[in-house]
mmCIF file of C-alpha atoms and ligand atoms in Angstrom:
data_model
loop_
_atom_site.group_PDB
_atom_site.id
_atom_site.type_symbol
_atom_site.label_atom_id
_atom_site.label_comp_id
_atom_site.label_asym_id
_atom_site.label_seq_id
_atom_site.Cartn_x
_atom_site.Cartn_y
_atom_site.Cartn_z
ATOM 1 C CA MET A 21 24.209 12.011 24.947
ATOM 2 C CA GLN A 22 26.696 14.585 23.721
ATOM 3 C CA LEU A 23 27.928 15.258 27.241
ATOM 4 C CA THR A 24 28.568 11.647 28.109
ATOM 5 C CA ALA A 25 30.163 11.063 24.725
ATOM 6 C CA LEU A 26 32.867 13.564 25.614
ATOM 7 C CA ARG A 27 34.284 11.211 28.194
ATOM 8 C CA PRO A 28 34.676 7.641 26.942
ATOM 9 C CA THR A 29 33.337 4.972 29.253
ATOM 10 C CA ARG A 30 35.544 2.115 30.320
ATOM 11 C CA ARG A 31 33.493 -0.191 28.170
ATOM 12 C CA ALA A 32 34.040 2.046 25.163
ATOM 13 C CA LEU A 33 37.745 2.138 25.924
ATOM 14 C CA ARG A 34 37.886 -1.608 26.076
ATOM 15 C CA ALA A 35 35.921 -1.895 22.832
ATOM 16 C CA ALA A 36 38.357 0.497 21.200
ATOM 17 C CA LEU A 37 41.227 -1.533 22.561
ATOM 18 C CA THR A 38 39.817 -4.727 21.081
ATOM 19 C CA ALA A 39 39.157 -3.115 17.722
ATOM 20 C CA VAL A 40 42.656 -1.721 17.548
ATOM 21 C CA ALA A 41 44.186 -4.990 18.653
ATOM 22 C CA LEU A 42 42.408 -6.849 15.841
ATOM 23 C CA THR A 43 44.226 -4.769 13.302
ATOM 24 C CA GLY A 44 47.443 -5.623 15.067
ATOM 25 C CA ALA A 45 48.315 -2.043 15.844
ATOM 26 C CA ALA A 46 49.414 -0.564 19.112
ATOM 27 C CA VAL A 47 47.062 -0.728 22.047
ATOM 28 C CA ALA A 48 46.977 2.504 23.976
ATOM 29 C CA LEU A 49 45.000 3.020 27.118
ATOM 30 C CA VAL A 50 43.914 6.430 28.256
ATOM 31 C CA PRO A 51 44.965 7.474 31.750
ATOM 32 C CA ALA A 52 42.806 6.043 34.463
ATOM 33 C CA VAL A 53 40.234 7.827 36.559
ATOM 34 C CA PRO A 54 41.900 10.094 39.125
ATOM 35 C CA ALA A 55 43.328 8.071 41.968
ATOM 36 C CA THR A 56 42.737 10.757 44.556
ATOM 37 C CA ALA A 57 39.424 9.483 45.846
ATOM 38 C CA ALA A 58 38.845 10.675 49.402
ATOM 39 C CA GLY A 59 42.084 12.652 49.138
ATOM 40 C CA ARG A 60 44.279 9.592 49.625
ATOM 41 C CA GLN A 61 47.313 9.125 47.468
ATOM 42 C CA GLN A 62 47.137 5.943 45.513
ATOM 43 C CA PRO A 63 49.229 4.227 42.883
ATOM 44 C CA ASP A 64 47.443 3.372 39.651
ATOM 45 C CA LEU A 65 49.458 0.932 37.579
ATOM 46 C CA ALA A 66 48.284 0.493 34.015
ATOM 47 C CA VAL A 67 49.396 -1.097 30.767
ATOM 48 C CA SER A 68 49.866 2.019 28.632
ATOM 49 C CA LEU A 69 50.931 0.231 25.440
ATOM 50 C CA MET A 70 51.146 -3.346 24.257
ATOM 51 C CA THR A 71 52.502 -4.231 20.828
ATOM 52 C CA THR A 72 54.089 -7.076 18.913
ATOM 53 C CA ASP A 73 57.000 -6.797 16.506
ATOM 54 C CA LEU A 74 55.186 -9.086 14.040
ATOM 55 C CA LEU A 75 51.494 -8.822 13.209
ATOM 56 C CA ASN A 76 51.372 -12.161 11.416
ATOM 57 C CA PRO A 77 53.993 -14.668 12.606
ATOM 58 C CA ALA A 78 54.145 -18.024 10.844
ATOM 59 C CA ILE A 79 54.265 -21.378 12.588
ATOM 60 C CA GLY A 80 57.781 -21.950 13.918
ATOM 61 C CA GLU A 81 58.539 -18.257 14.118
ATOM 62 C CA THR A 82 59.417 -16.299 17.254
ATOM 63 C CA PHE A 83 58.034 -12.820 17.848
ATOM 64 C CA TYR A 84 58.294 -10.310 20.695
ATOM 65 C CA THR A 85 55.509 -8.748 22.701
ATOM 66 C CA SER A 86 56.377 -5.378 24.236
ATOM 67 C CA ILE A 87 54.549 -4.014 27.250
ATOM 68 C CA ASP A 88 54.774 -0.486 28.601
ATOM 69 C CA ILE A 89 53.573 0.112 32.135
ATOM 70 C CA ARG A 90 53.026 3.417 33.858
ATOM 71 C CA ASN A 91 51.978 4.531 37.285
ATOM 72 C CA TYR A 92 49.183 7.014 36.531
ATOM 73 C CA GLY A 93 48.422 7.450 40.227
ATOM 74 C CA THR A 94 49.334 10.109 42.748
ATOM 75 C CA GLY A 95 51.060 7.641 45.051
ATOM 76 C CA ASP A 96 54.204 5.570 44.586
ATOM 77 C CA ALA A 97 53.821 1.904 43.688
ATOM 78 C CA ALA A 98 55.576 -0.875 45.553
ATOM 79 C CA PRO A 99 57.590 -3.433 43.525
ATOM 80 C CA MET A 100 55.168 -5.018 41.067
ATOM 81 C CA THR A 101 54.480 -8.408 39.570
ATOM 82 C CA VAL A 102 53.218 -8.812 36.010
ATOM 83 C CA THR A 103 51.956 -12.059 34.528
ATOM 84 C CA VAL A 104 51.933 -12.405 30.746
ATOM 85 C CA SER A 105 49.982 -15.398 29.410
ATOM 86 C CA VAL A 106 49.822 -17.048 26.009
ATOM 87 C CA PRO A 107 47.437 -19.697 24.597
ATOM 88 C CA ALA A 108 48.424 -23.241 23.612
ATOM 89 C CA GLU A 109 49.358 -22.127 20.082
ATOM 90 C CA LEU A 110 52.254 -20.150 21.519
ATOM 91 C CA ARG A 111 55.230 -21.198 23.603
ATOM 92 C CA PRO A 112 56.748 -18.637 25.963
ATOM 93 C CA GLU A 113 60.504 -18.452 25.494
ATOM 94 C CA SER A 114 62.961 -17.593 28.183
ATOM 95 C CA ALA A 115 63.681 -13.884 27.971
ATOM 96 C CA GLY A 116 67.433 -13.353 28.144
ATOM 97 C CA ASP A 117 66.976 -9.606 28.407
ATOM 98 C CA PRO A 118 63.346 -8.716 29.149
ATOM 99 C CA GLY A 119 64.263 -5.055 29.739
ATOM 100 C CA ALA A 120 66.314 -3.103 32.301
ATOM 101 C CA GLY A 121 65.006 -3.656 35.801
ATOM 102 C CA TRP A 122 62.815 -6.616 34.856
ATOM 103 C CA THR A 123 63.306 -10.139 36.192
ATOM 104 C CA CYS A 124 61.203 -12.900 34.642
ATOM 105 C CA THR A 125 60.622 -16.594 35.135
ATOM 106 C CA THR A 126 59.228 -18.584 32.220
ATOM 107 C CA GLY A 127 56.475 -21.177 32.629
ATOM 108 C CA THR A 128 54.724 -23.425 30.105
ATOM 109 C CA SER A 129 52.045 -20.863 29.237
ATOM 110 C CA SER A 130 53.162 -17.631 30.882
ATOM 111 C CA TRP A 131 55.946 -15.487 32.245
ATOM 112 C CA THR A 132 55.960 -13.978 35.702
ATOM 113 C CA CYS A 133 57.958 -10.781 35.827
ATOM 114 C CA SER A 134 58.867 -8.391 38.617
ATOM 115 C CA TYR A 135 59.958 -4.779 38.604
ATOM 116 C CA PRO A 136 61.150 -2.387 41.336
ATOM 117 C CA ALA A 137 59.057 0.332 42.943
ATOM 118 C CA LEU A 138 57.620 2.843 40.470
ATOM 119 C CA ALA A 139 57.087 6.443 41.606
ATOM 120 C CA ALA A 140 53.866 8.323 40.933
ATOM 121 C CA GLY A 141 53.753 9.340 37.274
ATOM 122 C CA ALA A 142 56.766 7.219 36.336
ATOM 123 C CA ARG A 143 57.026 4.770 33.456
ATOM 124 C CA ALA A 144 58.640 1.361 33.747
ATOM 125 C CA ASN A 145 61.259 0.306 31.237
ATOM 126 C CA ARG A 146 59.701 -1.615 28.386
ATOM 127 C CA LEU A 147 59.104 -5.295 29.086
ATOM 128 C CA SER A 148 59.830 -7.430 26.023
ATOM 129 C CA LEU A 149 59.042 -11.151 25.831
ATOM 130 C CA PRO A 150 59.635 -13.688 23.040
ATOM 131 C CA SER A 151 57.179 -16.428 22.136
ATOM 132 C CA THR A 152 57.175 -19.002 19.362
ATOM 133 C CA VAL A 153 54.174 -20.077 17.303
ATOM 134 C CA ILE A 154 53.978 -23.866 17.762
ATOM 135 C CA GLY A 155 50.540 -24.556 16.303
ATOM 136 C CA GLY A 156 47.199 -23.120 15.319
ATOM 137 C CA GLN A 157 45.222 -22.588 12.159
ATOM 138 C CA PRO A 158 46.649 -20.118 9.629
ATOM 139 C CA GLY A 159 44.308 -17.158 9.520
ATOM 140 C CA SER A 160 43.259 -17.470 13.158
ATOM 141 C CA PHE A 161 44.080 -14.934 15.846
ATOM 142 C CA VAL A 162 45.758 -15.643 19.155
ATOM 143 C CA SER A 163 46.132 -13.184 21.990
ATOM 144 C CA VAL A 164 48.853 -12.391 24.484
ATOM 145 C CA ASP A 165 47.445 -11.180 27.803
ATOM 146 C CA ALA A 166 49.194 -9.063 30.418
ATOM 147 C CA ALA A 167 48.020 -8.598 34.010
ATOM 148 C CA ILE A 168 49.655 -6.369 36.614
ATOM 149 C CA LYS A 169 48.984 -7.638 40.113
ATOM 150 C CA PRO A 170 47.034 -4.845 41.841
ATOM 151 C CA GLN A 171 48.811 -2.907 44.544
ATOM 152 C CA ARG A 172 47.387 -2.966 48.045
ATOM 153 C CA GLN A 173 46.376 0.697 47.771
ATOM 154 C CA GLU A 174 45.235 0.528 44.152
ATOM 155 C CA SER A 175 41.513 1.185 43.787
ATOM 156 C CA TYR A 176 41.328 1.371 39.987
ATOM 157 C CA GLN A 177 42.281 -2.027 38.594
ATOM 158 C CA ASP A 178 40.439 -2.212 35.261
ATOM 159 C CA ASN A 179 43.519 -0.877 33.472
ATOM 160 C CA ASN A 180 45.844 -3.441 35.037
ATOM 161 C CA THR A 181 45.125 -5.914 32.237
ATOM 162 C CA ALA A 182 45.534 -5.640 28.487
ATOM 163 C CA SER A 183 45.992 -7.895 25.526
ATOM 164 C CA THR A 184 47.224 -7.817 21.976
ATOM 165 C CA GLN A 185 46.660 -10.217 19.111
ATOM 166 C CA VAL A 186 48.643 -11.698 16.272
ATOM 167 C CA GLU A 187 47.304 -13.540 13.246
ATOM 168 C CA ILE A 188 48.931 -16.883 12.531
ATOM 169 C CA ALA A 189 50.153 -16.554 8.971
ATOM 170 C CA GLY A 190 49.683 -18.977 6.130
ATOM 171 C CA THR A 191 50.678 -18.430 2.530
ATOM 172 C CA CYS A 192 48.843 -17.403 -0.610
ATOM 173 C CA VAL A 193 49.807 -16.989 -4.253
ATOM 174 C CA ILE A 194 49.419 -13.641 -5.976
ATOM 175 C CA ARG A 195 50.036 -13.636 -9.713
ATOM 176 C CA GLY A 196 49.173 -11.765 -12.853
ATOM 177 C CA THR A 197 49.953 -10.846 -16.424
ATOM 178 C CA VAL A 198 51.072 -7.504 -17.810
ATOM 179 C CA TRP A 199 49.960 -6.814 -21.344
ATOM 180 C CA GLN A 200 49.763 -3.960 -23.806
ATOM 181 C CA ASP A 201 46.200 -2.876 -24.421
ATOM 182 C CA LEU A 202 46.657 -1.872 -28.065
ATOM 183 C CA ASP A 203 43.064 -0.755 -28.627
ATOM 184 C CA ALA A 204 42.802 0.720 -25.100
ATOM 185 C CA ASP A 205 39.461 -0.946 -24.459
ATOM 186 C CA GLY A 206 40.506 -2.206 -21.016
ATOM 187 C CA GLN A 207 40.297 -5.848 -22.107
ATOM 188 C CA ARG A 208 43.101 -8.203 -23.019
ATOM 189 C CA ASP A 209 42.337 -9.322 -26.561
ATOM 190 C CA ALA A 210 43.903 -12.394 -28.131
ATOM 191 C CA ASP A 211 46.171 -10.402 -30.453
ATOM 192 C CA GLU A 212 47.530 -8.082 -27.747
ATOM 193 C CA PRO A 213 51.145 -8.702 -26.690
ATOM 194 C CA PRO A 214 52.556 -9.187 -23.200
ATOM 195 C CA VAL A 215 54.865 -6.581 -21.710
ATOM 196 C CA ALA A 216 58.026 -8.328 -20.530
ATOM 197 C CA GLY A 217 60.245 -7.412 -17.628
ATOM 198 C CA GLY A 218 63.068 -4.944 -18.230
ATOM 199 C CA THR A 219 63.863 -1.247 -18.200
ATOM 200 C CA ASP A 220 61.907 -0.800 -21.450
ATOM 201 C CA GLY A 221 58.972 -2.828 -20.109
ATOM 202 C CA VAL A 222 57.921 -3.738 -16.584
ATOM 203 C CA VAL A 223 60.590 -2.621 -14.129
ATOM 204 C CA GLY A 224 59.081 -4.740 -11.392
ATOM 205 C CA VAL A 225 56.015 -5.960 -9.534
ATOM 206 C CA SER A 226 55.898 -5.737 -5.770
ATOM 207 C CA LEU A 227 53.581 -6.104 -2.806
ATOM 208 C CA PHE A 228 53.001 -3.016 -0.721
ATOM 209 C CA VAL A 229 51.728 -2.863 2.853
ATOM 210 C CA ARG A 230 50.584 0.530 4.048
ATOM 211 C CA GLY A 231 52.622 1.671 7.054
ATOM 212 C CA GLY A 232 54.521 -1.587 7.197
ATOM 213 C CA GLN A 233 57.002 -3.872 5.606
ATOM 214 C CA VAL A 234 56.362 -6.965 3.521
ATOM 215 C CA ILE A 235 57.950 -9.952 5.207
ATOM 216 C CA GLY A 236 59.891 -12.256 2.901
ATOM 217 C CA GLY A 237 60.513 -10.104 -0.129
ATOM 218 C CA GLY A 238 57.210 -9.577 -1.905
ATOM 219 C CA GLN A 239 58.890 -8.768 -5.216
ATOM 220 C CA ALA A 240 58.695 -10.344 -8.626
ATOM 221 C CA THR A 241 60.284 -9.853 -11.986
ATOM 222 C CA VAL A 242 58.070 -10.253 -14.991
ATOM 223 C CA ALA A 243 58.770 -13.115 -17.419
ATOM 224 C CA PRO A 244 59.037 -12.634 -21.210
ATOM 225 C CA ASP A 245 55.392 -13.764 -21.501
ATOM 226 C CA GLY A 246 54.293 -10.961 -19.147
ATOM 227 C CA THR A 247 53.486 -13.227 -16.205
ATOM 228 C CA TRP A 248 54.666 -12.930 -12.621
ATOM 229 C CA SER A 249 53.918 -14.745 -9.369
ATOM 230 C CA ILE A 250 54.612 -14.079 -5.690
ATOM 231 C CA THR A 251 54.067 -16.498 -2.812
ATOM 232 C CA ALA A 252 53.199 -14.265 0.108
ATOM 233 C CA ARG A 253 52.419 -14.526 3.768
ATOM 234 C CA THR A 254 48.805 -13.960 4.794
ATOM 235 C CA GLY A 255 47.773 -11.717 7.654
ATOM 236 C CA ALA A 256 48.618 -8.428 5.956
ATOM 237 C CA LEU A 257 46.654 -6.052 3.757
ATOM 238 C CA TYR A 258 48.389 -6.041 0.386
ATOM 239 C CA GLU A 259 48.386 -3.820 -2.644
ATOM 240 C CA VAL A 260 50.121 -4.936 -5.844
ATOM 241 C CA ARG A 261 52.285 -2.218 -7.364
ATOM 242 C CA VAL A 262 53.428 -2.312 -10.951
ATOM 243 C CA GLU A 263 56.329 -0.154 -12.093
ATOM 244 C CA ALA A 264 56.967 0.199 -15.802
ATOM 245 C CA ALA A 265 58.865 2.328 -18.300
ATOM 246 C CA SER A 266 57.470 5.854 -18.609
ATOM 247 C CA THR A 267 56.784 5.195 -22.292
ATOM 248 C CA PHE A 268 53.680 3.388 -21.017
ATOM 249 C CA SER A 269 50.620 4.583 -19.190
ATOM 250 C CA LEU A 270 47.787 2.655 -17.510
ATOM 251 C CA THR A 271 44.736 1.469 -19.363
ATOM 252 C CA THR A 272 41.303 1.898 -17.798
ATOM 253 C CA ALA A 273 40.860 -0.592 -14.938
ATOM 254 C CA ASP A 274 37.887 -2.803 -14.039
ATOM 255 C CA LEU A 275 36.286 -2.569 -17.466
ATOM 256 C CA GLY A 276 34.255 -5.615 -18.512
ATOM 257 C CA ASP A 277 35.127 -9.238 -17.750
ATOM 258 C CA ASP A 278 37.352 -9.459 -14.650
ATOM 259 C CA ALA A 279 39.171 -12.458 -16.139
ATOM 260 C CA THR A 280 40.630 -10.290 -18.913
ATOM 261 C CA ASP A 281 40.549 -6.748 -17.519
ATOM 262 C CA SER A 282 43.198 -4.606 -15.807
ATOM 263 C CA ASP A 283 43.186 -4.553 -12.013
ATOM 264 C CA ILE A 284 45.529 -1.593 -11.544
ATOM 265 C CA ILE A 285 43.117 1.041 -10.267
ATOM 266 C CA HIS A 286 45.541 3.528 -8.675
ATOM 267 C CA PHE A 287 47.788 5.805 -10.702
ATOM 268 C CA TYR A 288 50.693 7.149 -8.637
ATOM 269 C CA GLN A 289 53.199 8.590 -11.070
ATOM 270 C CA GLN A 290 54.193 8.769 -14.739
ATOM 271 C CA ASP A 291 57.838 9.839 -14.393
ATOM 272 C CA PRO A 292 60.614 8.817 -14.094
ATOM 273 C CA THR A 293 58.763 5.496 -14.181
ATOM 274 C CA LEU A 294 55.096 4.658 -14.418
ATOM 275 C CA LEU A 295 53.735 3.467 -11.074
ATOM 276 C CA GLY A 296 50.283 2.035 -10.452
ATOM 277 C CA GLY A 297 48.619 -0.058 -7.778
ATOM 278 C CA SER A 298 45.755 -2.485 -7.258
ATOM 279 C CA ALA A 299 43.037 -2.311 -4.642
ATOM 280 C CA GLU A 300 44.074 -3.508 -1.188
ATOM 281 C CA PHE A 301 43.105 -7.019 -0.227
ATOM 282 C CA ASP A 302 43.438 -9.249 2.824
ATOM 283 C CA PRO A 303 44.462 -12.665 1.519
ATOM 284 C CA THR A 304 43.104 -15.951 2.801
ATOM 285 C CA PRO A 305 45.548 -18.796 3.484
ATOM 286 C CA ASP A 306 46.012 -21.131 0.471
ATOM 287 C CA ALA A 307 44.030 -18.841 -1.840
ATOM 288 C CA GLU A 308 45.203 -17.498 -5.198
ATOM 289 C CA TYR A 309 44.781 -13.917 -6.364
ATOM 290 C CA VAL A 310 45.094 -12.693 -9.950
ATOM 291 C CA VAL A 311 46.075 -9.074 -10.518
ATOM 292 C CA ASP A 312 46.515 -8.210 -14.185
ATOM 293 C CA ALA A 313 47.869 -4.950 -15.539
ATOM 294 C CA GLY A 314 47.054 -3.391 -18.900
ATOM 295 C CA LEU A 315 49.454 -0.792 -20.279
ATOM 296 C CA VAL A 316 48.939 1.588 -23.163
ATOM 297 C CA ALA A 317 51.564 3.534 -25.118
ATOM 298 C CA ARG A 318 51.946 6.958 -23.558
ATOM 299 C CA ALA A 319 50.190 9.625 -25.525
HETATM 300 CA CA1 LIG B 24 45.382 0.441 37.808
HETATM 301 CA CA1 LIG B 25 42.265 -4.583 -25.582
HETATM 302 CA CA1 LIG B 26 40.973 -8.904 -13.476
#
């Protein structure tokens, strides 16, 4: 068991590929099995990386799929043909500049692209193709599939195909109230005041995506009554961050009734401003999320 686990099987590789693709991250394939069977030199073309520039495009939006191809074999590859296919929810757009060396024709559900001969060990220039989301259910995933036509001498062909996924984005509302927890019991009591926006109060509320960027702003200023609201795109894992004057600190989170508690569970810094964050959450299209923040006077 331990011995076989040292070398991932192709099935395990493909499972890993699928799992990674679901999170929208890069898809990386490990070099193929040696292409020197029987001592013959063979090309071994493979998709080494397939990514999209947007993880969660909205309907009407155009995003790019990038495909890196490498010849992992010991023999040179002849000029290659790559077909990249999209489902009905996506429309392939004509690629004005698909990448140096690449020539593509655009069909109704795919592109067919060609590239010159690729020497053993060489990498092709990145192939980059635009497609537009023309339909589909927000929250659903659609995949872009790439297939390199096998070379005549190519014995290992499992790595000639790869796919990556995007989630069709919808919108959700994320809102909350910032208040001063005068008795520091973690609950918003009727007599406790809001903390308004401003340098002496809440500097700002923002959405944070780990290792990424929030599309479409993701920032809010807090109203005089302590409330804020952000309409955000779904398909990303968000954390709400609250920044306030350093004269405040955070009250205890998740204490008692969730309707009136504080949801800021992470403490990041006290100076020069107070910074806290909520738990991460993956919003559902058309849903509403309430993230309240209780502040106490700094001791
Ligand atoms: Ca191959
Ligand atoms: Ca209280
Ligand atoms: Ca709550």
